PDB file of C-alpha atoms in Angstrom:
ATOM      1  CA  MET A 938     -30.638   2.555 -34.268  1.00  0.00           C
ATOM      2  CA  ALA A 939     -28.025   2.188 -36.995  1.00  0.00           C
ATOM      3  CA  LYS A 940     -24.509   1.414 -35.888  1.00  0.00           C
ATOM      4  CA  ASP A 941     -21.747   3.958 -36.307  1.00  0.00           C
ATOM      5  CA  PRO A 942     -19.364   2.591 -38.992  1.00  0.00           C
ATOM      6  CA  ASN A 943     -16.482   4.547 -37.401  1.00  0.00           C
ATOM      7  CA  TYR A 944     -17.169   3.531 -33.784  1.00  0.00           C
ATOM      8  CA  ASP A 945     -14.009   2.847 -31.767  1.00  0.00           C
ATOM      9  CA  ARG A 946     -14.447   1.351 -28.294  1.00  0.00           C
ATOM     10  CA  TYR A 947     -10.939   2.332 -27.241  1.00  0.00           C
ATOM     11  CA  ALA A 948     -10.586   5.681 -28.988  1.00  0.00           C
ATOM     12  CA  GLY A 949      -7.717   7.713 -27.573  1.00  0.00           C
ATOM     13  CA  ILE A 950      -5.979   4.795 -25.859  1.00  0.00           C
ATOM     14  CA  GLU A 951      -2.321   4.490 -26.833  1.00  0.00           C
ATOM     15  CA  SER A 952      -0.553   1.234 -27.623  1.00  0.00           C
ATOM     16  CA  LEU A 953       2.674  -0.138 -26.218  1.00  0.00           C
ATOM     17  CA  PRO A 954       5.574  -1.150 -28.446  1.00  0.00           C
ATOM     18  CA  GLY A 955       5.503  -4.760 -29.563  1.00  0.00           C
ATOM     19  CA  PRO A 956       8.230  -7.312 -28.719  1.00  0.00           C
ATOM     20  CA  ASP A 957      10.373  -6.025 -31.587  1.00  0.00           C
ATOM     21  CA  GLY A 958      10.140  -2.427 -30.338  1.00  0.00           C
ATOM     22  CA  LYS A 959       7.757  -1.367 -33.098  1.00  0.00           C
ATOM     23  CA  LEU A 960       4.203  -0.145 -32.605  1.00  0.00           C
ATOM     24  CA  PRO A 961       1.510  -2.752 -33.376  1.00  0.00           C
ATOM     25  CA  GLN A 962      -0.642  -2.350 -36.459  1.00  0.00           C
ATOM     26  CA  PRO A 963      -3.232   0.421 -35.768  1.00  0.00           C
ATOM     27  CA  PHE A 964      -6.769  -0.807 -35.223  1.00  0.00           C
ATOM     28  CA  ARG A 965     -10.155   0.122 -33.790  1.00  0.00           C
ATOM     29  CA  VAL A 966     -12.856  -1.936 -32.069  1.00  0.00           C
ATOM     30  CA  ASP A 967     -16.423  -1.651 -33.349  1.00  0.00           C
ATOM     31  CA  GLU A 968     -19.662  -1.876 -31.371  1.00  0.00           C
ATOM     32  CA  ASP A 969     -19.702  -5.660 -31.679  1.00  0.00           C
ATOM     33  CA  GLY A 970     -16.185  -6.005 -30.297  1.00  0.00           C
ATOM     34  CA  ASN A 971     -14.630  -6.793 -33.683  1.00  0.00           C
ATOM     35  CA  VAL A 972     -11.096  -5.576 -34.391  1.00  0.00           C
ATOM     36  CA  ILE A 973     -10.665  -3.617 -37.632  1.00  0.00           C
ATOM     37  CA  TYR A 974      -7.219  -2.647 -38.892  1.00  0.00           C
ATOM     38  CA  ARG A 975      -6.981   1.079 -39.658  1.00  0.00           C
ATOM     39  CA  ASP A 976      -4.607   0.667 -42.577  1.00  0.00           C
ATOM     40  CA  GLU A 977      -6.848  -1.966 -44.180  1.00  0.00           C
ATOM     41  CA  GLU A 978     -10.118  -0.180 -43.574  1.00  0.00           C
ATOM     42  CA  ARG A 979     -12.110   0.635 -46.670  1.00  0.00           C
ATOM     43  CA  GLY A 980     -15.547   1.852 -45.686  1.00  0.00           C
ATOM     44  CA  ILE A 981     -16.689  -1.110 -43.562  1.00  0.00           C
ATOM     45  CA  GLY A 982     -13.629  -2.934 -42.302  1.00  0.00           C
ATOM     46  CA  ARG A 983     -12.954  -6.622 -42.087  1.00  0.00           C
ATOM     47  CA  PRO A 984     -13.651  -8.034 -38.616  1.00  0.00           C
ATOM     48  CA  MET A 985     -11.203 -10.421 -37.011  1.00  0.00           C
ATOM     49  CA  SER A 986     -12.136 -13.687 -35.393  1.00  0.00           C
ATOM     50  CA  ALA A 987     -12.727 -13.645 -31.640  1.00  0.00           C
ATOM     51  CA  ARG A 988      -9.673 -15.828 -31.070  1.00  0.00           C
ATOM     52  CA  LYS A 989      -7.394 -13.576 -33.084  1.00  0.00           C
ATOM     53  CA  SER A 990      -8.815 -10.545 -31.301  1.00  0.00           C
ATOM     54  CA  ARG A 991      -7.773 -12.028 -27.992  1.00  0.00           C
ATOM     55  CA  ASP A 992      -4.339 -12.940 -29.329  1.00  0.00           C
ATOM     56  CA  LEU A 993      -3.814  -9.297 -30.233  1.00  0.00           C
ATOM     57  CA  ALA A 994      -4.989  -8.245 -26.800  1.00  0.00           C
ATOM     58  CA  ARG A 995      -2.347 -10.516 -25.303  1.00  0.00           C
ATOM     59  CA  ALA A 996       0.416  -8.902 -27.380  1.00  0.00           C
ATOM     60  CA  GLY A 997       0.726  -6.014 -24.905  1.00  0.00           C
ATOM     61  CA  ILE A 998      -1.897  -3.555 -26.189  1.00  0.00           C
ATOM     62  CA  LEU A 999      -3.204  -1.159 -23.542  1.00  0.00           C
ATOM     63  CA  GLY A1000      -6.986  -0.936 -23.360  1.00  0.00           C
ATOM     64  CA  TRP A1001      -7.692  -4.614 -23.958  1.00  0.00           C
ATOM     65  CA  ASP A1002      -7.847  -5.482 -20.259  1.00  0.00           C
ATOM     66  CA  GLU A1003     -11.645  -5.533 -20.311  1.00  0.00           C
ATOM     67  CA  LEU A1004     -11.738  -8.218 -22.997  1.00  0.00           C
ATOM     68  CA  ASP A1005      -9.314 -10.451 -21.118  1.00  0.00           C
ATOM     69  CA  ARG A1006     -11.192 -10.032 -17.855  1.00  0.00           C
ATOM     70  CA  LYS A1007     -14.440 -11.167 -19.440  1.00  0.00           C
ATOM     71  CA  LEU A1008     -12.725 -14.366 -20.538  1.00  0.00           C
ATOM     72  CA  ASP A1009     -10.480 -14.910 -17.492  1.00  0.00           C
ATOM     73  CA  GLY A1010     -12.753 -13.546 -14.779  1.00  0.00           C
ATOM     74  CA  GLN A1011     -10.202 -10.995 -13.575  1.00  0.00           C
ATOM     75  CA  PRO A1012     -11.343  -8.010 -11.481  1.00  0.00           C
ATOM     76  CA  ALA A1013     -11.216  -4.564 -13.062  1.00  0.00           C
ATOM     77  CA  THR A1014      -8.600  -2.109 -11.780  1.00  0.00           C
ATOM     78  CA  SER A1015     -10.078   1.248 -10.790  1.00  0.00           C
ATOM     79  CA  ALA A1016      -8.647   4.387 -12.358  1.00  0.00           C
ATOM     80  CA  GLY A1017      -5.616   5.700 -10.509  1.00  0.00           C
ATOM     81  CA  GLU A1018      -5.072   2.511  -8.506  1.00  0.00           C
ATOM     82  CA  VAL A1019      -1.911   0.412  -8.540  1.00  0.00           C
ATOM     83  CA  LEU A1020      -1.761  -3.363  -8.909  1.00  0.00           C
ATOM     84  CA  ALA A1021       1.301  -4.986  -7.298  1.00  0.00           C
ATOM     85  CA  THR A1022       2.013  -8.600  -8.238  1.00  0.00           C
ATOM     86  CA  ALA A1023       4.209 -11.164  -6.468  1.00  0.00           C
ATOM     87  CA  SER A1024       5.478 -14.374  -8.007  1.00  0.00           C
ATOM     88  CA  ARG A1025       4.598 -17.556  -6.130  1.00  0.00           C
ATOM     89  CA  GLY A1026       7.465 -19.873  -5.143  1.00  0.00           C
ATOM     90  CA  SER A1027       6.994 -22.340  -7.985  1.00  0.00           C
ATOM     91  CA  ALA A1028       7.037 -19.638 -10.662  1.00  0.00           C
ATOM     92  CA  GLY A1029      10.606 -18.524 -10.050  1.00  0.00           C
ATOM     93  CA  ALA A1030      12.222 -21.944  -9.806  1.00  0.00           C
ATOM     94  CA  GLY A1031      15.182 -22.774 -11.981  1.00  0.00           C
ATOM     95  CA  ASN A1032      18.829 -21.885 -12.488  1.00  0.00           C
ATOM     96  CA  SER A1033      19.989 -19.494  -9.790  1.00  0.00           C
ATOM     97  CA  GLY A1034      22.321 -17.700 -12.166  1.00  0.00           C
ATOM     98  CA  ALA A1035      25.988 -16.771 -11.989  1.00  0.00           C
ATOM     99  CA  GLY A1036      27.834 -14.816  -9.291  1.00  0.00           C
ATOM    100  CA  ILE A1037      26.647 -11.330  -8.337  1.00  0.00           C
ATOM    101  CA  ALA A1038      28.589  -8.265  -9.489  1.00  0.00           C
ATOM    102  CA  LEU A1039      26.271  -5.265  -9.336  1.00  0.00           C
ATOM    103  CA  PRO A1040      26.965  -1.525  -9.301  1.00  0.00           C
ATOM    104  CA  ARG A1041      26.279   0.206  -6.019  1.00  0.00           C
ATOM    105  CA  LYS A1042      24.921   3.536  -4.829  1.00  0.00           C
ATOM    106  CA  THR A1043      24.661   5.135  -1.398  1.00  0.00           C
ATOM    107  CA  VAL A1044      21.469   6.750  -0.095  1.00  0.00           C
ATOM    108  CA  GLY A1045      21.311   8.170   3.418  1.00  0.00           C
ATOM    109  CA  GLY A1046      24.531   6.437   4.408  1.00  0.00           C
ATOM    110  CA  ILE A1047      23.271   3.000   3.262  1.00  0.00           C
ATOM    111  CA  ASP A1048      24.911   1.131   0.367  1.00  0.00           C
ATOM    112  CA  TYR A1049      22.596  -0.483  -2.189  1.00  0.00           C
ATOM    113  CA  ASN A1050      23.094  -3.007  -4.979  1.00  0.00           C
ATOM    114  CA  VAL A1051      21.400  -1.746  -8.153  1.00  0.00           C
ATOM    115  CA  ILE A1052      19.960  -3.993 -10.881  1.00  0.00           C
ATOM    116  CA  SER A1053      19.269  -2.022 -14.083  1.00  0.00           C
ATOM    117  CA  ALA A1054      17.427  -2.988 -17.265  1.00  0.00           C
ATOM    118  CA  ASN A1055      19.940  -4.067 -19.924  1.00  0.00           C
ATOM    119  CA  THR A1056      17.436  -3.229 -22.669  1.00  0.00           C
ATOM    120  CA  TYR A1057      17.450   0.487 -21.820  1.00  0.00           C
ATOM    121  CA  ASP A1058      17.754   2.757 -24.863  1.00  0.00           C
ATOM    122  CA  PRO A1059      18.367   6.431 -23.924  1.00  0.00           C
ATOM    123  CA  THR A1060      17.301   7.600 -27.387  1.00  0.00           C
ATOM    124  CA  ARG A1061      13.800   6.213 -26.815  1.00  0.00           C
ATOM    125  CA  SER A1062      13.504   6.727 -23.062  1.00  0.00           C
ATOM    126  CA  ASN A1063      10.630   8.732 -21.592  1.00  0.00           C
ATOM    127  CA  GLY A1064      13.259  10.450 -19.433  1.00  0.00           C
ATOM    128  CA  LYS A1065      11.259  10.239 -16.192  1.00  0.00           C
ATOM    129  CA  THR A1066      12.839   9.726 -12.776  1.00  0.00           C
ATOM    130  CA  ALA A1067      11.322   8.346  -9.560  1.00  0.00           C
ATOM    131  CA  LEU A1068      13.903   7.650  -6.855  1.00  0.00           C
ATOM    132  CA  PRO A1069      13.329   7.391  -3.085  1.00  0.00           C
ATOM    133  CA  ASN A1070      15.351   9.885  -1.045  1.00  0.00           C
ATOM    134  CA  ALA A1071      16.886   9.139   2.358  1.00  0.00           C
ATOM    135  CA  GLU A1072      13.859  10.391   4.295  1.00  0.00           C
ATOM    136  CA  ILE A1073      11.392   8.330   2.251  1.00  0.00           C
ATOM    137  CA  ILE A1074      13.566   5.246   2.742  1.00  0.00           C
ATOM    138  CA  ALA A1075      13.823   5.852   6.496  1.00  0.00           C
ATOM    139  CA  ILE A1076      10.044   6.120   6.883  1.00  0.00           C
ATOM    140  CA  MET A1077       9.452   3.019   4.754  1.00  0.00           C
ATOM    141  CA  ASN A1078      12.054   1.093   6.783  1.00  0.00           C
ATOM    142  CA  ALA A1079      10.137   2.039   9.920  1.00  0.00           C
ATOM    143  CA  ASP A1080       6.962   0.621   8.322  1.00  0.00           C
ATOM    144  CA  ILE A1081       8.479  -2.771   7.432  1.00  0.00           C
ATOM    145  CA  ASN A1082       6.732  -4.595  10.255  1.00  0.00           C
ATOM    146  CA  GLN A1083       3.431  -2.949   9.356  1.00  0.00           C
ATOM    147  CA  ILE A1084       3.379  -4.254   5.790  1.00  0.00           C
ATOM    148  CA  ALA A1085       5.286  -7.528   6.212  1.00  0.00           C
ATOM    149  CA  VAL A1086       3.271 -10.751   5.925  1.00  0.00           C
ATOM    150  CA  PRO A1087       5.270 -13.235   8.066  1.00  0.00           C
ATOM    151  CA  ARG A1088       4.835 -16.994   7.922  1.00  0.00           C
ATOM    152  CA  SER A1089       3.029 -16.818  11.262  1.00  0.00           C
ATOM    153  CA  SER A1090       0.421 -14.401   9.918  1.00  0.00           C
ATOM    154  CA  ARG A1091      -3.132 -15.760  10.268  1.00  0.00           C
ATOM    155  CA  LYS A1092      -4.340 -13.814   7.216  1.00  0.00           C
ATOM    156  CA  LYS A1093      -2.184 -14.675   4.217  1.00  0.00           C
ATOM    157  CA  GLN A1094      -2.802 -11.488   2.232  1.00  0.00           C
ATOM    158  CA  GLU A1095      -0.429  -8.787   1.065  1.00  0.00           C
ATOM    159  CA  LYS A1096      -0.490  -5.449   2.897  1.00  0.00           C
ATOM    160  CA  ALA A1097       0.510  -1.959   1.770  1.00  0.00           C
ATOM    161  CA  THR A1098       1.347   1.575   2.818  1.00  0.00           C
ATOM    162  CA  ARG A1099       2.004   4.907   1.120  1.00  0.00           C
ATOM    163  CA  ILE A1100       4.453   7.741   1.833  1.00  0.00           C
ATOM    164  CA  ALA A1101       3.158  11.261   1.285  1.00  0.00           C
ATOM    165  CA  ARG A1102       4.825  14.662   1.329  1.00  0.00           C
ATOM    166  CA  LEU A1103       3.471  17.867   2.831  1.00  0.00           C
ATOM    167  CA  SER A1104       5.062  21.124   1.720  1.00  0.00           C
ATOM    168  CA  MET A1105       5.714  23.527   4.588  1.00  0.00           C
ATOM    169  CA  ASP A1106       6.059  27.178   3.623  1.00  0.00           C
ATOM    170  CA  SER A1107       7.919  28.820   6.485  1.00  0.00           C
ATOM    171  CA  SER A1108       8.121  32.213   4.802  1.00  0.00           C
ATOM    172  CA  THR A1109       6.289  35.022   6.590  1.00  0.00           C
ATOM    173  CA  GLY A1110       4.994  38.428   5.672  1.00  0.00           C
ATOM    174  CA  PRO A1111       5.632  41.637   7.610  1.00  0.00           C
ATOM    175  CA  ASP A1112       5.097  41.223  11.358  1.00  0.00           C
ATOM    176  CA  ASN A1113       3.080  44.229  12.502  1.00  0.00           C
ATOM    177  CA  SER A1114       2.621  43.038  16.077  1.00  0.00           C
ATOM    178  CA  PRO A1115       4.153  44.960  19.027  1.00  0.00           C
ATOM    179  CA  PRO A1116       7.916  44.412  19.445  1.00  0.00           C
ATOM    180  CA  ASN A1117       7.495  42.347  22.620  1.00  0.00           C
ATOM    181  CA  GLU A1118       5.002  40.056  20.852  1.00  0.00           C
ATOM    182  CA  LYS A1119       6.934  39.341  17.665  1.00  0.00           C
ATOM    183  CA  ASN A1120       7.520  35.648  16.952  1.00  0.00           C
ATOM    184  CA  LEU A1121      11.055  34.394  17.251  1.00  0.00           C
ATOM    185  CA  PRO A1122      12.509  33.088  13.949  1.00  0.00           C
ATOM    186  CA  LEU A1123      12.594  29.328  13.402  1.00  0.00           C
ATOM    187  CA  ILE A1124      15.983  27.612  13.489  1.00  0.00           C
ATOM    188  CA  ASN A1125      16.564  25.430  10.396  1.00  0.00           C
ATOM    189  CA  PRO A1126      12.877  25.323   9.437  1.00  0.00           C
ATOM    190  CA  LYS A1127      11.738  22.296   7.413  1.00  0.00           C
ATOM    191  CA  THR A1128      10.422  22.974   3.933  1.00  0.00           C
ATOM    192  CA  GLU A1129       8.590  19.641   3.660  1.00  0.00           C
ATOM    193  CA  LEU A1130       7.312  16.846   5.867  1.00  0.00           C
ATOM    194  CA  TYR A1131       7.081  13.152   4.952  1.00  0.00           C
ATOM    195  CA  TYR A1132       4.617  10.781   6.619  1.00  0.00           C
ATOM    196  CA  SER A1133       3.226   7.277   6.101  1.00  0.00           C
ATOM    197  CA  VAL A1134      -0.416   6.552   5.248  1.00  0.00           C
ATOM    198  CA  PRO A1135      -1.470   2.894   5.752  1.00  0.00           C
ATOM    199  CA  ALA A1136      -3.527   1.394   2.929  1.00  0.00           C
ATOM    200  CA  PHE A1137      -6.535  -0.168   4.639  1.00  0.00           C
ATOM    201  CA  ASN A1138      -8.987  -0.547   1.751  1.00  0.00           C
ATOM    202  CA  THR A1139      -6.824  -2.822  -0.371  1.00  0.00           C
ATOM    203  CA  LYS A1140      -7.977  -5.641  -2.643  1.00  0.00           C
ATOM    204  CA  ALA A1141      -5.743  -8.689  -2.160  1.00  0.00           C
ATOM    205  CA  LYS A1142      -6.123 -11.871  -4.197  1.00  0.00           C
ATOM    206  CA  SER A1143      -4.136 -15.075  -4.607  1.00  0.00           C
ATOM    207  CA  ARG A1144      -3.965 -17.595  -7.428  1.00  0.00           C
ATOM    208  CA  ASP A1145      -1.841 -20.650  -8.091  1.00  0.00           C
ATOM    209  CA  ASP A1146       1.189 -18.693  -9.282  1.00  0.00           C
ATOM    210  CA  VAL A1147       0.609 -15.093  -8.214  1.00  0.00           C
ATOM    211  CA  ASP A1148      -0.525 -12.849  -5.354  1.00  0.00           C
ATOM    212  CA  THR A1149      -1.966  -9.456  -6.262  1.00  0.00           C
ATOM    213  CA  LEU A1150      -2.701  -6.322  -4.270  1.00  0.00           C
ATOM    214  CA  GLN A1151      -4.669  -3.349  -5.538  1.00  0.00           C
ATOM    215  CA  PHE A1152      -4.481  -0.047  -3.658  1.00  0.00           C
ATOM    216  CA  SER A1153      -5.113   3.625  -4.308  1.00  0.00           C
ATOM    217  CA  PRO A1154      -2.971   6.780  -4.133  1.00  0.00           C
ATOM    218  CA  VAL A1155      -3.262   9.641  -1.624  1.00  0.00           C
ATOM    219  CA  GLU A1156      -2.696  13.383  -1.939  1.00  0.00           C
ATOM    220  CA  GLY A1157       1.008  14.240  -1.928  1.00  0.00           C
ATOM    221  CA  LEU A1158       1.997  10.632  -2.753  1.00  0.00           C
ATOM    222  CA  VAL A1159       5.760  10.093  -3.191  1.00  0.00           C
ATOM    223  CA  ALA A1160       6.150   6.300  -2.709  1.00  0.00           C
ATOM    224  CA  TYR A1161       4.283   3.016  -2.315  1.00  0.00           C
ATOM    225  CA  GLY A1162       5.256   0.014  -0.220  1.00  0.00           C
ATOM    226  CA  HIS A1163       3.840  -3.504   0.029  1.00  0.00           C
ATOM    227  CA  GLY A1164       4.763  -6.878   1.481  1.00  0.00           C
ATOM    228  CA  HIS A1165       5.042 -10.207  -0.321  1.00  0.00           C
ATOM    229  CA  ILE A1166       3.736 -13.216   1.615  1.00  0.00           C
ATOM    230  CA  ASP A1167       6.588 -15.000   3.386  1.00  0.00           C
ATOM    231  CA  GLY A1168       6.728 -18.721   2.709  1.00  0.00           C
ATOM    232  CA  THR A1169       4.335 -18.467  -0.228  1.00  0.00           C
ATOM    233  CA  SER A1170       5.768 -15.796  -2.521  1.00  0.00           C
ATOM    234  CA  ASP A1171       9.070 -16.114  -4.340  1.00  0.00           C
ATOM    235  CA  GLY A1172      10.803 -13.515  -2.178  1.00  0.00           C
ATOM    236  CA  MET A1173      11.275 -10.120  -3.845  1.00  0.00           C
ATOM    237  CA  ILE A1174      10.463 -11.460  -7.327  1.00  0.00           C
ATOM    238  CA  ASP A1175       7.456  -9.842  -8.981  1.00  0.00           C
ATOM    239  CA  LYS A1176       5.160 -11.439 -11.551  1.00  0.00           C
ATOM    240  CA  TRP A1177       5.436 -10.277 -15.172  1.00  0.00           C
ATOM    241  CA  ASP A1178       2.721 -11.559 -17.500  1.00  0.00           C
ATOM    242  CA  PRO A1179       1.153  -8.799 -19.661  1.00  0.00           C
ATOM    243  CA  SER A1180      -1.151 -11.361 -21.288  1.00  0.00           C
ATOM    244  CA  ARG A1181      -2.935 -11.503 -17.918  1.00  0.00           C
ATOM    245  CA  ASP A1182      -2.610  -7.780 -17.186  1.00  0.00           C
ATOM    246  CA  LEU A1183       0.142  -8.493 -14.639  1.00  0.00           C
ATOM    247  CA  HIS A1184       2.961  -5.980 -14.958  1.00  0.00           C
ATOM    248  CA  GLY A1185       4.898  -6.767 -11.788  1.00  0.00           C
ATOM    249  CA  ASP A1186       5.759  -4.206  -9.123  1.00  0.00           C
ATOM    250  CA  ILE A1187       6.371  -1.379 -11.601  1.00  0.00           C
ATOM    251  CA  GLU A1188       2.770  -0.128 -11.894  1.00  0.00           C
ATOM    252  CA  SER A1189       3.553   2.907  -9.720  1.00  0.00           C
ATOM    253  CA  LEU A1190       6.283   3.946 -12.181  1.00  0.00           C
ATOM    254  CA  ARG A1191       3.948   4.116 -15.168  1.00  0.00           C
ATOM    255  CA  GLY A1192       2.071   7.226 -16.217  1.00  0.00           C
ATOM    256  CA  GLY A1193       2.837  10.909 -15.971  1.00  0.00           C
ATOM    257  CA  ASN A1194       3.688  11.051 -12.250  1.00  0.00           C
ATOM    258  CA  PRO A1195       5.774   7.968 -11.402  1.00  0.00           C
ATOM    259  CA  VAL A1196       6.666   7.114  -7.784  1.00  0.00           C
ATOM    260  CA  PRO A1197       8.983   4.343  -6.491  1.00  0.00           C
ATOM    261  CA  MET A1198       7.621   1.081  -5.098  1.00  0.00           C
ATOM    262  CA  ALA A1199       9.093  -0.683  -2.050  1.00  0.00           C
ATOM    263  CA  THR A1200       8.792  -4.462  -1.645  1.00  0.00           C
ATOM    264  CA  VAL A1201       9.172  -6.221   1.717  1.00  0.00           C
ATOM    265  CA  SER A1202       9.940  -9.937   2.001  1.00  0.00           C
ATOM    266  CA  GLU A1203      11.449 -12.072   4.784  1.00  0.00           C
ATOM    267  CA  GLY A1204      12.478  -8.947   6.698  1.00  0.00           C
ATOM    268  CA  ARG A1205      14.257  -7.482   3.661  1.00  0.00           C
ATOM    269  CA  ILE A1206      13.302  -4.453   1.593  1.00  0.00           C
ATOM    270  CA  GLY A1207      13.988  -3.478  -2.019  1.00  0.00           C
ATOM    271  CA  TRP A1208      12.875  -0.685  -4.353  1.00  0.00           C
ATOM    272  CA  HIS A1209      11.634  -0.600  -7.937  1.00  0.00           C
ATOM    273  CA  GLN A1210      12.576   2.808  -9.291  1.00  0.00           C
ATOM    274  CA  LEU A1211      13.096   4.827 -12.454  1.00  0.00           C
ATOM    275  CA  GLU A1212      16.196   6.864 -13.321  1.00  0.00           C
ATOM    276  CA  ASP A1213      16.051   8.923 -16.497  1.00  0.00           C
ATOM    277  CA  GLY A1214      13.563   6.412 -17.883  1.00  0.00           C
ATOM    278  CA  ARG A1215      15.660   3.363 -16.970  1.00  0.00           C
ATOM    279  CA  LEU A1216      14.027   0.699 -14.804  1.00  0.00           C
ATOM    280  CA  GLN A1217      15.983  -0.339 -11.716  1.00  0.00           C
ATOM    281  CA  PHE A1218      15.657  -2.437  -8.581  1.00  0.00           C
ATOM    282  CA  MET A1219      17.880  -1.668  -5.598  1.00  0.00           C
ATOM    283  CA  TYR A1220      18.307  -3.442  -2.267  1.00  0.00           C
ATOM    284  CA  PRO A1221      20.704  -2.926   0.672  1.00  0.00           C
ATOM    285  CA  VAL A1222      24.145  -4.489   0.355  1.00  0.00           C
ATOM    286  CA  GLY A1223      24.408  -7.358   2.825  1.00  0.00           C
ATOM    287  CA  SER A1224      20.684  -8.174   2.841  1.00  0.00           C
ATOM    288  CA  TYR A1225      21.487 -11.773   1.925  1.00  0.00           C
ATOM    289  CA  SER A1226      24.888 -12.097   3.564  1.00  0.00           C
ATOM    290  CA  GLY A1227      24.614 -15.131   5.755  1.00  0.00           C
ATOM    291  CA  SER A1228      24.145 -18.773   4.976  1.00  0.00           C
ATOM    292  CA  LYS A1229      24.846 -20.419   1.649  1.00  0.00           C
ATOM    293  CA  LYS A1230      21.091 -20.743   1.227  1.00  0.00           C
ATOM    294  CA  ASP A1231      20.731 -16.939   1.524  1.00  0.00           C
ATOM    295  CA  GLN A1232      23.421 -16.385  -1.099  1.00  0.00           C
ATOM    296  CA  GLU A1233      21.745 -18.819  -3.480  1.00  0.00           C
ATOM    297  CA  GLU A1234      18.452 -17.005  -2.935  1.00  0.00           C
ATOM    298  CA  GLU A1235      20.128 -13.691  -3.762  1.00  0.00           C
ATOM    299  CA  ARG A1236      21.578 -15.047  -7.016  1.00  0.00           C
ATOM    300  CA  LYS A1237      18.181 -16.381  -8.015  1.00  0.00           C
ATOM    301  CA  MET A1238      16.473 -13.095  -7.102  1.00  0.00           C
ATOM    302  CA  VAL A1239      18.938 -11.019  -9.118  1.00  0.00           C
ATOM    303  CA  LYS A1240      18.578 -13.292 -12.147  1.00  0.00           C
ATOM    304  CA  MET A1241      14.772 -13.275 -12.124  1.00  0.00           C
ATOM    305  CA  ILE A1242      14.364  -9.543 -11.452  1.00  0.00           C
ATOM    306  CA  GLN A1243      16.958  -8.770 -14.131  1.00  0.00           C
ATOM    307  CA  GLU A1244      14.912 -10.748 -16.649  1.00  0.00           C
ATOM    308  CA  ASN A1245      11.733  -8.937 -15.584  1.00  0.00           C
ATOM    309  CA  LEU A1246      13.346  -5.490 -15.855  1.00  0.00           C
ATOM    310  CA  ASP A1247      14.680  -6.294 -19.327  1.00  0.00           C
ATOM    311  CA  ARG A1248      11.137  -7.126 -20.507  1.00  0.00           C
ATOM    312  CA  GLN A1249       9.365  -4.352 -18.603  1.00  0.00           C
ATOM    313  CA  GLN A1250      11.669  -1.622 -19.949  1.00  0.00           C
ATOM    314  CA  SER A1251       9.742  -1.388 -23.248  1.00  0.00           C
ATOM    315  CA  MET A1252       6.823   0.106 -21.299  1.00  0.00           C
ATOM    316  CA  PHE A1253       8.883   3.221 -20.561  1.00  0.00           C
ATOM    317  CA  TYR A1254       9.697   4.346 -24.089  1.00  0.00           C
ATOM    318  CA  ARG A1255       8.252   7.538 -25.510  1.00  0.00           C
ATOM    319  CA  LYS A1256       4.874   7.096 -27.159  1.00  0.00           C
TER     320      LYS A1256
END
């Protein structure tokens, strides 16, 4: 059978902005896996070398994950699932940064430090918001011990949970029952109910510099939560390496229906969230107030997560 000269393996898949904020040069992939630039195409296009094809895949182009997995042996991520990635201890080593001076916000009576992406551009933002409310935070706080992976844990794998919301319509139609059988009205009826759903069928993997956890959504999903491995991971710090299809702990914020992601480490909890398209990470004030070692760890965490947010922000611009 003759090959289709206009075949495009990744037709319909959109590209991310490049490092300079501009869209990469348009291309298609033919049936042999060759990359052909759209703006250079004249009848039969010029194929690129396999090495250059992979270089382009590593530049942050969505849809090239399959090519990298064939070469790196990475598992495929199922549609709709989220991949959380934790940095191993050696990956985040280095200068702990300057003193901490972060803006704060209060949710449910708790004060939080908020790290925000410095590269945020409101004129290009996708405008989406995914923030945990007080009830979501309270339920996730109650689940900390369920998803934590302490140093004493026999199975050194990340664990996860989900928070879902159930709408409760308390409105009623006409009550035609006898007067002595009419239902009494509810006092302060709830309009919605939040509940946790443990993630049992997760796919956890560890490599030299990263731990990954793949888990799926549930109906009514409003938040994810997962635990980094104590003693092995680099605390709250997530792993950002788009060349290896590792986008940190912000996977749940991508797409049309973003939800916040909670991270648990060493008994602490923090949240990756989105506010009007701006990436943020918040954690309770006083989480690291203690020894000098704790304060140094906080400075290092803020520095590393700030750098990640600044790079990850480009993924939340309008297409």
